[in-house]
XYZ file of N, CA and C in Angstrom:
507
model
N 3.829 18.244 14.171
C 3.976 17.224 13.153
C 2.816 16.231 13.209
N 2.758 15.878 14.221
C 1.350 14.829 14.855
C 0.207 15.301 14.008
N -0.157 16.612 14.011
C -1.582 17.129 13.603
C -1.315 17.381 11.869
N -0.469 17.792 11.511
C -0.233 17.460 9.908
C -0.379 15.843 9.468
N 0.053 15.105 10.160
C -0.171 13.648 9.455
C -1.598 13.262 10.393
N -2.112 13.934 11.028
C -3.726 13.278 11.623
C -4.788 14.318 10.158
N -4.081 15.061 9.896
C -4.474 15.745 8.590
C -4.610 15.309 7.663
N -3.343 14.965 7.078
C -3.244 14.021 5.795
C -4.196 12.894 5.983
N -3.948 11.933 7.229
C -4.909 10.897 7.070
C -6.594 11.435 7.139
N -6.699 12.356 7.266
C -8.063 12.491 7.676
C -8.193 12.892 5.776
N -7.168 13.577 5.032
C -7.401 14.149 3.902
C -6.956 12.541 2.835
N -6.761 11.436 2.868
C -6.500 10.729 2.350
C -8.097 9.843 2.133
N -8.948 10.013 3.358
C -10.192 9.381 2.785
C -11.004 9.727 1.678
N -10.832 10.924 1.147
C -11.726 10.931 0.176
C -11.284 10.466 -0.830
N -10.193 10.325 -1.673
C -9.931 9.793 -2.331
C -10.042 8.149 -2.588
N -10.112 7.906 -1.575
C -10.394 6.384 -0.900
C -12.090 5.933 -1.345
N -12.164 7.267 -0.520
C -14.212 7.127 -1.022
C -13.960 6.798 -2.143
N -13.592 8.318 -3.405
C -13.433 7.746 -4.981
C -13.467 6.414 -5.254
N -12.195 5.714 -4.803
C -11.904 4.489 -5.754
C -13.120 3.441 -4.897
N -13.459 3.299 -4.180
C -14.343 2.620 -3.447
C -15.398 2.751 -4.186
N -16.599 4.031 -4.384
C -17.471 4.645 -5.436
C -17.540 3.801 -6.775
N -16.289 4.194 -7.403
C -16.118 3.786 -8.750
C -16.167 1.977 -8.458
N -15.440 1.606 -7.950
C -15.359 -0.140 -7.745
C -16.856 -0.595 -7.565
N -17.519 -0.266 -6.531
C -18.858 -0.566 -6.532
C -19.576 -0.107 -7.883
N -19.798 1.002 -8.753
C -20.149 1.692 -9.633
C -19.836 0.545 -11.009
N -18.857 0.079 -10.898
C -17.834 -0.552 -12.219
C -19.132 -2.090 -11.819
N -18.339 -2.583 -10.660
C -19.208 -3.399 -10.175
C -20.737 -4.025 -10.967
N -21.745 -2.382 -10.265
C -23.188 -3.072 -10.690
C -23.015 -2.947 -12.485
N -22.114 -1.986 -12.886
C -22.547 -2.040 -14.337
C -22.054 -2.727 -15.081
N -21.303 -3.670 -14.545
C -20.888 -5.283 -15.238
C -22.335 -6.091 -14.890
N -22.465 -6.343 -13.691
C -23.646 -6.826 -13.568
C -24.428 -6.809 -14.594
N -25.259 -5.590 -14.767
C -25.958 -4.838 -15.183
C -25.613 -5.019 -17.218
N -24.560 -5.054 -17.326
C -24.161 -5.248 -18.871
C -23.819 -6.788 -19.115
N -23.691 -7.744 -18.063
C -23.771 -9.116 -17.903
C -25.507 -9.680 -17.970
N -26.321 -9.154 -17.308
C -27.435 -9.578 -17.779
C -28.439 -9.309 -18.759
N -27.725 -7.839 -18.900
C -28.588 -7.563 -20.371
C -28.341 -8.088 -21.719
N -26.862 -8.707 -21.387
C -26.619 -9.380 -22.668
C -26.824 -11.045 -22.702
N -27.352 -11.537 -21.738
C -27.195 -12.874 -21.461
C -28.877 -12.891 -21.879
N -29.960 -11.673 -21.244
C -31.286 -12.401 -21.011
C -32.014 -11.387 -22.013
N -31.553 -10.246 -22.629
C -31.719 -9.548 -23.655
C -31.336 -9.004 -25.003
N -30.287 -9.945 -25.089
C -29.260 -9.422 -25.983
C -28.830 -8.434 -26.323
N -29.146 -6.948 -25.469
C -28.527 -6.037 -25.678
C -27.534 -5.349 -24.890
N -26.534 -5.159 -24.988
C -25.359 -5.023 -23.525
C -25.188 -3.716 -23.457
N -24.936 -3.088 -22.437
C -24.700 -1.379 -22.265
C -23.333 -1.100 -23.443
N -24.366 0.002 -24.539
C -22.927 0.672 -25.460
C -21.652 1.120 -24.952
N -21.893 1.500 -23.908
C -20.773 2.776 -23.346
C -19.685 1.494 -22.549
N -20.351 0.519 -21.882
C -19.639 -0.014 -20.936
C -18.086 -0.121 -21.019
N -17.314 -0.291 -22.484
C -16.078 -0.385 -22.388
C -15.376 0.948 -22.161
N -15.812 2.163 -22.774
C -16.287 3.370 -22.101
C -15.925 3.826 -20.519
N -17.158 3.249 -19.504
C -17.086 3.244 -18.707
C -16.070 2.830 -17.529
N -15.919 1.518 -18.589
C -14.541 0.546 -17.637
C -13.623 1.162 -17.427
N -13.397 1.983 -18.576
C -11.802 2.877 -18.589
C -12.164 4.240 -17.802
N -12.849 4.820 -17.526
C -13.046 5.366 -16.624
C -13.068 5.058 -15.315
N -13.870 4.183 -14.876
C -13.923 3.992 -13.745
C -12.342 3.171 -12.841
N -11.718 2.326 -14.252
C -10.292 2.084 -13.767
C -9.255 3.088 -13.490
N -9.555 3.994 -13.972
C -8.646 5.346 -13.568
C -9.294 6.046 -12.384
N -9.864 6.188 -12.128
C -10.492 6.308 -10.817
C -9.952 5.446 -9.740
N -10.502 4.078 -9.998
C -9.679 3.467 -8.875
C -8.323 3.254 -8.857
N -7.949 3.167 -9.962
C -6.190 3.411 -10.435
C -5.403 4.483 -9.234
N -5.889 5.800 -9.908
C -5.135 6.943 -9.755
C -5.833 7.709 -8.464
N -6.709 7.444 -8.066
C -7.503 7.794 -6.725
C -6.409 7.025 -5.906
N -6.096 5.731 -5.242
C -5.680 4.940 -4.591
C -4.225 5.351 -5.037
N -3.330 5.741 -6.049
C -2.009 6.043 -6.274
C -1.263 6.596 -5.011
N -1.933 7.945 -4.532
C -1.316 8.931 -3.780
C -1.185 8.161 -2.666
N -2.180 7.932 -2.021
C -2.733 6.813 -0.900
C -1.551 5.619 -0.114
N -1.473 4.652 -1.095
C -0.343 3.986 -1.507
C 0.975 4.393 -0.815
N 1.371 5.521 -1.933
C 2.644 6.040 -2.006
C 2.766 6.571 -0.497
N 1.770 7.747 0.171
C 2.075 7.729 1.621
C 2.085 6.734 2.602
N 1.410 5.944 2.349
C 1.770 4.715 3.537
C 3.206 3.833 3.035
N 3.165 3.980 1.603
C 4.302 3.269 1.600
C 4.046 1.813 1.478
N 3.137 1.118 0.831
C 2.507 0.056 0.597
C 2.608 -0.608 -0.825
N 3.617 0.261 -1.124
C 3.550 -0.097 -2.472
C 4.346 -1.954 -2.523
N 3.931 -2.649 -3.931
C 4.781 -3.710 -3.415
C 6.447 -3.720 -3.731
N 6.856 -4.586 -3.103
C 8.173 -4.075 -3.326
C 9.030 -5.599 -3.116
N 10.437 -5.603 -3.880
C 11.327 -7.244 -3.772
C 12.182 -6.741 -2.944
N 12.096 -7.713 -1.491
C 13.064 -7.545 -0.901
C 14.308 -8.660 -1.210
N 15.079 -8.215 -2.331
C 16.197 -9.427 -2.427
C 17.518 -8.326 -1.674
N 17.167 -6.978 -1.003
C 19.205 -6.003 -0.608
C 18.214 -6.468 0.848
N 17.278 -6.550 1.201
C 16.914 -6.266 2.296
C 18.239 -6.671 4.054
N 18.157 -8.085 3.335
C 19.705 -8.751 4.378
C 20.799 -7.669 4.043
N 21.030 -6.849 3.411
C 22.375 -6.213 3.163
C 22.165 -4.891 4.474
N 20.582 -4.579 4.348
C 20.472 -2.915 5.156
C 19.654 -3.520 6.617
N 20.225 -2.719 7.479
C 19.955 -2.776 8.972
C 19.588 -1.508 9.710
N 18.610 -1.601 9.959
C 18.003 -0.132 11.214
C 18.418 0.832 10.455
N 19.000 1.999 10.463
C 19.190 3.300 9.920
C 19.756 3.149 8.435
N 20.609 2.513 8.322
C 20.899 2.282 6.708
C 19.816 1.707 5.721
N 18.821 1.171 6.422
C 17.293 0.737 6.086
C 16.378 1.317 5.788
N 16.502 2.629 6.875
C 15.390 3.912 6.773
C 16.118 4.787 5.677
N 17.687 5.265 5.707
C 17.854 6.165 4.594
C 17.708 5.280 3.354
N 18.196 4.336 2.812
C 17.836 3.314 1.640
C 15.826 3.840 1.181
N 15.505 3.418 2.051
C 13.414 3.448 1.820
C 13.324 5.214 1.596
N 14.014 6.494 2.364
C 14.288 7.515 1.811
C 14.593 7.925 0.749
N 15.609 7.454 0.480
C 16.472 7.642 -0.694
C 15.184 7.068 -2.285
N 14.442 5.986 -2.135
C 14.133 5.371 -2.890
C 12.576 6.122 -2.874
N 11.866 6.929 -2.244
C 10.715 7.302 -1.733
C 11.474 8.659 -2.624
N 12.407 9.357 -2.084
C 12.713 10.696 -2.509
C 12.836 10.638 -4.553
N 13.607 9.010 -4.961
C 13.802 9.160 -6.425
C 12.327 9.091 -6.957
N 11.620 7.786 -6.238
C 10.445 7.791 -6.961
C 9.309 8.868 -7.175
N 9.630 9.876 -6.162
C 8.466 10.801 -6.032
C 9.530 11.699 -7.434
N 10.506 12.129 -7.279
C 10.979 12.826 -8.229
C 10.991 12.087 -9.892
N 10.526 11.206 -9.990
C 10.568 10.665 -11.406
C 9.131 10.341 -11.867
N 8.224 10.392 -10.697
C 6.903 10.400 -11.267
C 5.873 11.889 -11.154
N 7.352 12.688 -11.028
C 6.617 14.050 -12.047
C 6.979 14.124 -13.326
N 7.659 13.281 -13.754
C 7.652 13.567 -14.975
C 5.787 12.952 -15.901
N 5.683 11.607 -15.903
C 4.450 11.447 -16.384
C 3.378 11.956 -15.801
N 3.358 12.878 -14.697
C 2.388 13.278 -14.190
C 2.471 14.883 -15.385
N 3.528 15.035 -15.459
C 3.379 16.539 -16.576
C 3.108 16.141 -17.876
N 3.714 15.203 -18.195
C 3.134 14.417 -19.543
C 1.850 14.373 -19.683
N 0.835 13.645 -18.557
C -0.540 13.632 -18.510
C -1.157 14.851 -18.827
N -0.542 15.814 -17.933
C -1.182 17.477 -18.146
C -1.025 17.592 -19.116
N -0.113 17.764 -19.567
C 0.095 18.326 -21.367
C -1.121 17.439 -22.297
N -1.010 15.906 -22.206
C -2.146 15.482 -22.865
C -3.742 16.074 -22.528
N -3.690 16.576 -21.576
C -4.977 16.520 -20.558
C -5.327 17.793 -21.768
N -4.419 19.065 -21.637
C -4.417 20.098 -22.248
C -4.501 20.005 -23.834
N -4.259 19.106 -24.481
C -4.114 18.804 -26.223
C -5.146 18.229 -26.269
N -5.767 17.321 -25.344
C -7.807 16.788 -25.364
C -8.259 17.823 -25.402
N -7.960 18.915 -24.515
C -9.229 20.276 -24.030
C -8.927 20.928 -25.524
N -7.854 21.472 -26.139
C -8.391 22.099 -27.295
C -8.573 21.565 -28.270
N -8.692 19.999 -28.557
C -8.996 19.407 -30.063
C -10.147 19.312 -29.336
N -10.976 19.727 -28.526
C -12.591 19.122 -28.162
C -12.562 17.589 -27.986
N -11.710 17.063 -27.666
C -11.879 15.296 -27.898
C -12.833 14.669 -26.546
N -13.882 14.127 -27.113
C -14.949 13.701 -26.531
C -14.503 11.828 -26.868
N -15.575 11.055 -25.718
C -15.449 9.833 -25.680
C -16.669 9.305 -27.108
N -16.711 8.607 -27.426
C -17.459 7.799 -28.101
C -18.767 7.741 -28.450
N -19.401 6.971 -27.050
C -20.436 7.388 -26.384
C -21.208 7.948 -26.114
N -20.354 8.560 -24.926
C -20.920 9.476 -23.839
C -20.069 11.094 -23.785
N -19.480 10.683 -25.037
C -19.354 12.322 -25.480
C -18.464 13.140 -23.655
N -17.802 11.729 -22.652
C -17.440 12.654 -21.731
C -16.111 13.542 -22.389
N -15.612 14.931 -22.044
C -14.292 15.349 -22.500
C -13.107 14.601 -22.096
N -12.300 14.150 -23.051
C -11.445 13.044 -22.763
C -10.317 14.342 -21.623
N -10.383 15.307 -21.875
C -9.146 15.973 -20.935
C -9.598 15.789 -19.203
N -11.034 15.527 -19.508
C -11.392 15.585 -17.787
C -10.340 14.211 -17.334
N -10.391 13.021 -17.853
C -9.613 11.727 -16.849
C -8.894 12.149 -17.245
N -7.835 12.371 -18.379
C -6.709 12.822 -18.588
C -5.881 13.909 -17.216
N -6.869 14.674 -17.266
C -6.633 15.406 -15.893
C -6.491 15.078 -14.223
N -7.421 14.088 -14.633
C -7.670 13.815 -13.174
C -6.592 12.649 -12.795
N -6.057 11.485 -13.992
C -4.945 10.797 -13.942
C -3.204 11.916 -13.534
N -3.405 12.875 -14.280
C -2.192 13.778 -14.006
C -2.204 14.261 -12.382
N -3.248 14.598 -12.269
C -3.313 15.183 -11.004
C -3.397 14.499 -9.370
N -3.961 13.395 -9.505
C -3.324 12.074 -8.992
C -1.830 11.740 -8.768
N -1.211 11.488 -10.003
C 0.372 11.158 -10.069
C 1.117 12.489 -9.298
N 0.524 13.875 -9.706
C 1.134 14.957 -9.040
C 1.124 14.693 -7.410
N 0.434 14.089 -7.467
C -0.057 14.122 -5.597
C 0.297 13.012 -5.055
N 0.244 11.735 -6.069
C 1.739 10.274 -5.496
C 2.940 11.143 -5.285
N 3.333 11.905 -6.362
C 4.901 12.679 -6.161
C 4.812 13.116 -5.129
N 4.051 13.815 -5.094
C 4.585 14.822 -3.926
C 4.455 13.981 -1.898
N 3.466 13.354 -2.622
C 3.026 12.255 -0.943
C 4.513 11.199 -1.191
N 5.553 10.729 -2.073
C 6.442 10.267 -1.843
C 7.710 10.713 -1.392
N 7.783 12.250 -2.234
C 8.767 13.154 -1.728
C 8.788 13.695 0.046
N 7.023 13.554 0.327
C 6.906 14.415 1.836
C 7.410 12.784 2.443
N 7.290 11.349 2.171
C 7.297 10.274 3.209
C 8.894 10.170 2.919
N 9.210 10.461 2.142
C 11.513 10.281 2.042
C 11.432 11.243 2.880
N 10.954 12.545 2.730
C 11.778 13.493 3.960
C 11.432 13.065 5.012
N 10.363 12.658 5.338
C 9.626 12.174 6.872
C 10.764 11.387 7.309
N 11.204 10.193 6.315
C 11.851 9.030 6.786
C 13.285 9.443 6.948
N 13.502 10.662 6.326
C 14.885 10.985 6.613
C 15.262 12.037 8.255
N 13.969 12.923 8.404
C 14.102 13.869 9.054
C 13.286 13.192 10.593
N 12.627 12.554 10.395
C 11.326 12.490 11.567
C 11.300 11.404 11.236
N 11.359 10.139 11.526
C 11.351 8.675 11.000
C 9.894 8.065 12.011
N 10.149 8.717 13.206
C 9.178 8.177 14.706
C 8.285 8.697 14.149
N 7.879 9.723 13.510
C 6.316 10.434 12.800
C 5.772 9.645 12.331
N 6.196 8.779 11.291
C 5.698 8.014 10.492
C 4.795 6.688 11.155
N 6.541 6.106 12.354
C 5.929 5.050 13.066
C 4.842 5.248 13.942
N 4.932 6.432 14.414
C 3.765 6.835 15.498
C 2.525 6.340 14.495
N 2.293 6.835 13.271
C 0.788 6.641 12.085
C 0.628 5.187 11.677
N 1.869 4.368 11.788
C 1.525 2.947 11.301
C 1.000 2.359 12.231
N -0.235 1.693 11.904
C -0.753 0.674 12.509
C -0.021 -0.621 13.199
N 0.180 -0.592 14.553
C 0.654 -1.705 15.076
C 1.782 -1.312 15.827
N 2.321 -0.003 15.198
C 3.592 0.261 15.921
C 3.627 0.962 17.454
């Protein structure tokens, strides 16, 4: 079990890279579309373009991520109600619905992803194929699901697995 989650974490950085990439990327080309319009008056065409790209990137890159550590934010107003084990199946239980309800818009996405690829639908611009983020947003959410469904069973079956990976514990 140890070497599957020294796995996952080792397989969770790249995605990490992604949204990191894109943030810096988004970054200089605000910059970059901030001074061309301030000291040249001409601002990068694509940039609104770009923004929406690069926010899905860091969006849906960081989704899966999230969902396995379990970082998501969350209101603790039942928290006083649950104690030690009725605590861990509760965060199960709620890890197991959420991963099962965010396949649904993750198939939704595909299907859109798939209705971009055959109308040819291109961006504006930069002419990117709108099914590529379309895709890459679906396929993301597929992989929050499923990284929420594997951390409910963890928390139901193997609870010490988890704690062994958190920092501090």
């Amino acid at each position: 079990m140890s070497a599957f989650l020294r796995l996952a974490r080792l397989a969770s950085l790249a995605p990490v890279a992604a949204a990191c990439a894109a943030l810096f990327a988004l970054m200089l080309m605000t910059f970059a579309d901030v001074l061309m319009r301030s000291a040249l008056d001409d601002p990068i065409e694509a940039a609104t373009e770009l923004t929406r790209v690069f926010m899905a990137i860091i969006v849906f890159s960081s989704l899966p991520v999230v969902s396995a550590r379990g970082d998501h934010i969350s209101v603790d107003l039942l928290d006083p109600l649950f104690r030690g084990r009725a605590r861990r199946v509760r965060d199960a239980l709620v890890a197991l619905a959420c991963g099962a309800m965010l396949t649904w818009p993750a198939g939704q996405a595909w299907k859109l992803a798939l209705r971009a690829r055959s109308y040819g639908d291109v961006t504006e611009y930069l002419h990117i194929p709108q099914y590529l983020p379309a895709g890459f947003v679906s396929l993301m959410t597929w992989a929050a699901a499923a990284a929420l469904i594997a951390r409910g069973a963890l928390l139901l079956l193997a609870p010490r697995a988890l704690r062994e990976e958190e920092p501090g514990a």
